[in-house]
Amino acid sequence: MVLRLLAFSAMTGMAVTAADKPLPTEADVAYGAHPHQLMDIYLPPGGGEARPVLIWFGGLWEPAKHVPDVNRFFPAGIALVGVELRTMKDAVADKATPPISYVMNDAARAVQFVRMNAARWNLDPRRIAVGGGSHTVHSPAWAVGFQKLAEKAGATVYVKFPDHPTDKYKDIWDFIAQQLHQQER
């Protein structure tokens, strides 16, 4: 079984108004014992097997989990997972050394948790993408960037970084949705 991870960085495209954002299919799913180790799962309508994209956006210092506009992903059968991590404040309070290890370990744990529980949400455990923006962009990079972690999870790592938006891609989220849609063919 092969797990494909597509890493990306995004600084734009996250804004979705509360009125436009659907409620998660499952909210505040714990992937660890800490109260900040939570994720929200957004499944596309239709009930078929979906490919998950784990998103980290913000939350390095204060707990947060956000996802981009689901309407960019749902038509291609892509599920979104908003991930909340233990924060740097949590790490400092617990005297973790180095403090960033909390954030990095949670990123890897979240990917493993989704992969191990893929059947629960009818997700394809072999085709997981990860991404982030703002000050937690390093979380998905850590989750896929270190070959040893990927090998432990039985993963093959594919990393693609678009240089900038073009006429083909409105923004980074369009790029990711199109890349994942092309993989299904």
Protein backbone atom coordinates (compact mmCIF):
# COMPACT_ATOMS: atom_id res chain seq x y z
CA MET A 1 0.00 0.00 0.00
CA VAL A 2 1.44 3.36 -1.02
CA LEU A 3 0.64 6.67 0.65
CA ARG A 4 1.17 9.71 -1.56
CA LEU A 5 1.72 13.01 0.13
CA LEU A 6 1.59 16.30 -1.77
CA ALA A 7 3.08 19.17 0.21
CA PHE A 8 2.20 22.75 -0.49
CA SER A 9 2.52 26.19 1.02
CA ALA A 10 -0.27 28.75 0.96
CA MET A 11 -0.50 32.29 2.18
CA THR A 12 -3.75 33.17 0.40
CA GLY A 13 -7.09 31.63 -0.38
CA MET A 14 -8.08 30.68 3.15
CA ALA A 15 -10.84 33.24 3.60
CA VAL A 16 -14.28 31.67 3.66
CA THR A 17 -17.15 33.47 5.33
CA ALA A 18 -18.97 31.68 8.13
CA ALA A 19 -22.17 31.68 6.05
CA ASP A 20 -20.40 29.82 3.20
CA LYS A 21 -18.59 27.27 5.34
CA PRO A 22 -20.44 24.01 5.93
CA LEU A 23 -20.31 22.25 9.26
CA PRO A 24 -17.80 19.43 9.46
CA THR A 25 -19.02 15.87 8.96
CA GLU A 26 -17.24 15.12 12.25
CA ALA A 27 -15.96 17.87 14.53
CA ASP A 28 -13.28 17.81 17.21
CA VAL A 29 -12.07 14.27 16.52
CA ALA A 30 -9.23 13.54 18.96
CA TYR A 31 -6.05 12.11 17.43
CA GLY A 32 -4.18 12.33 20.76
CA ALA A 33 -4.79 12.78 24.47
CA HIS A 34 -4.11 16.54 24.62
CA PRO A 35 -7.14 18.87 24.30
CA HIS A 36 -5.47 20.61 21.33
CA GLN A 37 -4.93 17.41 19.33
CA LEU A 38 -8.15 17.70 17.36
CA MET A 39 -9.32 17.60 13.76
CA ASP A 40 -12.47 18.44 11.85
CA ILE A 41 -13.40 16.14 8.97
CA TYR A 42 -15.27 17.51 5.91
CA LEU A 43 -16.45 14.75 3.58
CA PRO A 44 -17.68 15.47 0.06
CA PRO A 45 -21.30 14.60 -0.69
CA GLY A 46 -21.97 11.35 -2.52
CA GLY A 47 -20.43 8.84 -0.15
CA GLY A 48 -17.71 7.51 -2.47
CA GLU A 49 -14.12 6.95 -1.40
CA ALA A 50 -12.51 10.37 -1.04
CA ARG A 51 -8.89 11.48 -1.00
CA PRO A 52 -8.08 13.49 2.14
CA VAL A 53 -6.16 16.76 2.35
CA LEU A 54 -4.94 17.62 5.86
CA ILE A 55 -4.71 21.38 6.41
CA TRP A 56 -2.72 23.29 9.01
CA PHE A 57 -3.34 27.03 9.00
CA GLY A 58 -2.40 29.09 12.01
CA GLY A 59 -2.36 27.58 15.47
CA LEU A 60 1.34 27.67 16.24
CA TRP A 61 0.88 29.90 19.31
CA GLU A 62 -2.90 29.78 19.84
CA PRO A 63 -5.05 26.71 19.08
CA ALA A 64 -6.75 26.89 15.67
CA LYS A 65 -8.01 24.70 12.84
CA HIS A 66 -9.23 26.02 9.50
CA VAL A 67 -9.93 24.69 6.03
CA PRO A 68 -10.19 26.51 2.69
CA ASP A 69 -13.42 26.67 0.68
CA VAL A 70 -14.63 23.05 0.47
CA ASN A 71 -16.37 23.81 -2.83
CA ARG A 72 -12.95 23.85 -4.50
CA PHE A 73 -12.31 20.27 -3.42
CA PHE A 74 -15.63 18.45 -3.08
CA PRO A 75 -16.35 18.27 -6.85
CA ALA A 76 -13.13 16.27 -7.30
CA GLY A 77 -14.02 13.87 -4.46
CA ILE A 78 -11.54 15.39 -2.03
CA ALA A 79 -12.18 15.46 1.72
CA LEU A 80 -10.67 18.18 3.90
CA VAL A 81 -9.29 17.70 7.40
CA GLY A 82 -8.64 20.80 9.52
CA VAL A 83 -5.93 19.92 12.04
CA GLU A 84 -5.31 21.58 15.40
CA LEU A 85 -1.94 21.01 17.07
CA ARG A 86 -0.51 21.40 20.52
CA THR A 87 0.89 24.92 20.53
CA MET A 88 4.30 26.35 21.28
CA LYS A 89 2.78 27.72 24.50
CA ASP A 90 1.82 24.15 25.45
CA ALA A 91 5.36 22.97 24.71
CA VAL A 92 6.98 25.75 26.74
CA ALA A 93 4.61 25.13 29.67
CA ASP A 94 5.49 21.42 29.56
CA LYS A 95 9.21 22.21 29.14
CA ALA A 96 9.41 20.19 25.90
CA THR A 97 12.86 20.18 24.31
CA PRO A 98 12.89 21.51 21.71
CA PRO A 99 9.47 23.15 22.01
CA ILE A 100 8.78 22.86 18.26
CA SER A 101 8.83 19.07 18.69
CA TYR A 102 5.21 19.22 19.92
CA VAL A 103 4.05 20.82 16.70
CA MET A 104 6.13 18.58 14.44
CA ASN A 105 5.22 15.34 16.19
CA ASP A 106 1.54 16.26 16.10
CA ALA A 107 1.74 16.86 12.35
CA ALA A 108 3.14 13.35 11.78
CA ARG A 109 0.65 11.87 14.25
CA ALA A 110 -2.31 13.52 12.47
CA VAL A 111 -1.28 12.00 9.11
CA GLN A 112 -0.86 8.58 10.71
CA PHE A 113 -4.22 8.89 12.49
CA VAL A 114 -6.07 9.70 9.26
CA ARG A 115 -4.33 6.87 7.46
CA MET A 116 -5.14 4.36 10.22
CA ASN A 117 -8.78 5.51 10.39
CA ALA A 118 -9.37 5.95 6.67
CA ALA A 119 -12.04 3.23 6.55
CA ARG A 120 -14.04 5.04 9.23
CA TRP A 121 -14.59 7.99 6.83
CA ASN A 122 -14.28 6.06 3.54
CA LEU A 123 -11.00 7.80 2.68
CA ASP A 124 -8.27 6.50 0.39
CA PRO A 125 -5.31 5.89 2.76
CA ARG A 126 -2.92 5.62 -0.21
CA ARG A 127 -3.57 9.15 -1.48
CA ILE A 128 -3.23 11.68 1.31
CA ALA A 129 -2.18 15.27 0.67
CA VAL A 130 -1.09 17.75 3.30
CA GLY A 131 -0.73 21.51 3.29
CA GLY A 132 -0.64 24.59 5.37
CA GLY A 133 -0.17 28.27 5.47
CA SER A 134 0.70 31.14 7.70
CA HIS A 135 3.05 30.20 10.53
CA THR A 136 2.17 26.49 10.47
CA VAL A 137 3.31 25.88 6.90
CA HIS A 138 6.22 23.91 8.35
CA SER A 139 3.85 21.29 9.83
CA PRO A 140 2.99 19.58 6.52
CA ALA A 141 6.58 20.02 5.34
CA TRP A 142 7.71 18.12 8.41
CA ALA A 143 5.04 15.45 7.91
CA VAL A 144 6.34 14.67 4.42
CA GLY A 145 9.80 16.18 4.27
CA PHE A 146 11.69 13.67 6.33
CA GLN A 147 12.08 10.40 4.49
CA LYS A 148 12.50 8.39 7.71
CA LEU A 149 9.04 9.36 8.96
CA ALA A 150 7.57 8.66 5.56
CA GLU A 151 9.25 5.25 5.38
CA LYS A 152 7.97 4.33 8.86
CA ALA A 153 4.45 5.11 7.61
CA GLY A 154 5.08 3.09 4.44
CA ALA A 155 4.90 6.24 2.32
CA THR A 156 6.16 7.36 -1.03
CA VAL A 157 6.66 11.12 -0.92
CA TYR A 158 5.84 13.44 -3.80
CA VAL A 159 6.53 17.11 -3.14
CA LYS A 160 5.41 19.82 -5.57
CA PHE A 161 5.60 23.55 -5.02
CA PRO A 162 4.04 25.86 -7.63
CA ASP A 163 6.12 29.00 -8.12
CA HIS A 164 3.14 31.37 -8.22
CA PRO A 165 -0.47 31.55 -9.42
CA THR A 166 -0.84 31.51 -13.22
CA ASP A 167 -3.74 31.68 -15.67
CA LYS A 168 -4.16 27.92 -15.07
CA TYR A 169 -4.43 28.31 -11.32
CA LYS A 170 -6.44 31.01 -9.57
CA ASP A 171 -4.45 30.42 -6.40
CA ILE A 172 -2.72 27.66 -4.47
CA TRP A 173 -5.98 25.89 -3.60
CA ASP A 174 -6.93 25.61 -7.28
CA PHE A 175 -3.46 24.21 -7.98
CA ILE A 176 -3.84 21.54 -5.29
CA ALA A 177 -7.38 20.59 -6.34
CA GLN A 178 -6.26 20.23 -9.98
CA GLN A 179 -3.17 18.22 -9.05
CA LEU A 180 -5.23 15.79 -6.99
CA HIS A 181 -7.90 15.57 -9.68
CA GLN A 182 -5.22 14.65 -12.25
CA GLN A 183 -3.92 11.88 -10.00
CA GLU A 184 -7.26 10.09 -10.05
CA ARG A 185 -7.14 9.64 -13.85
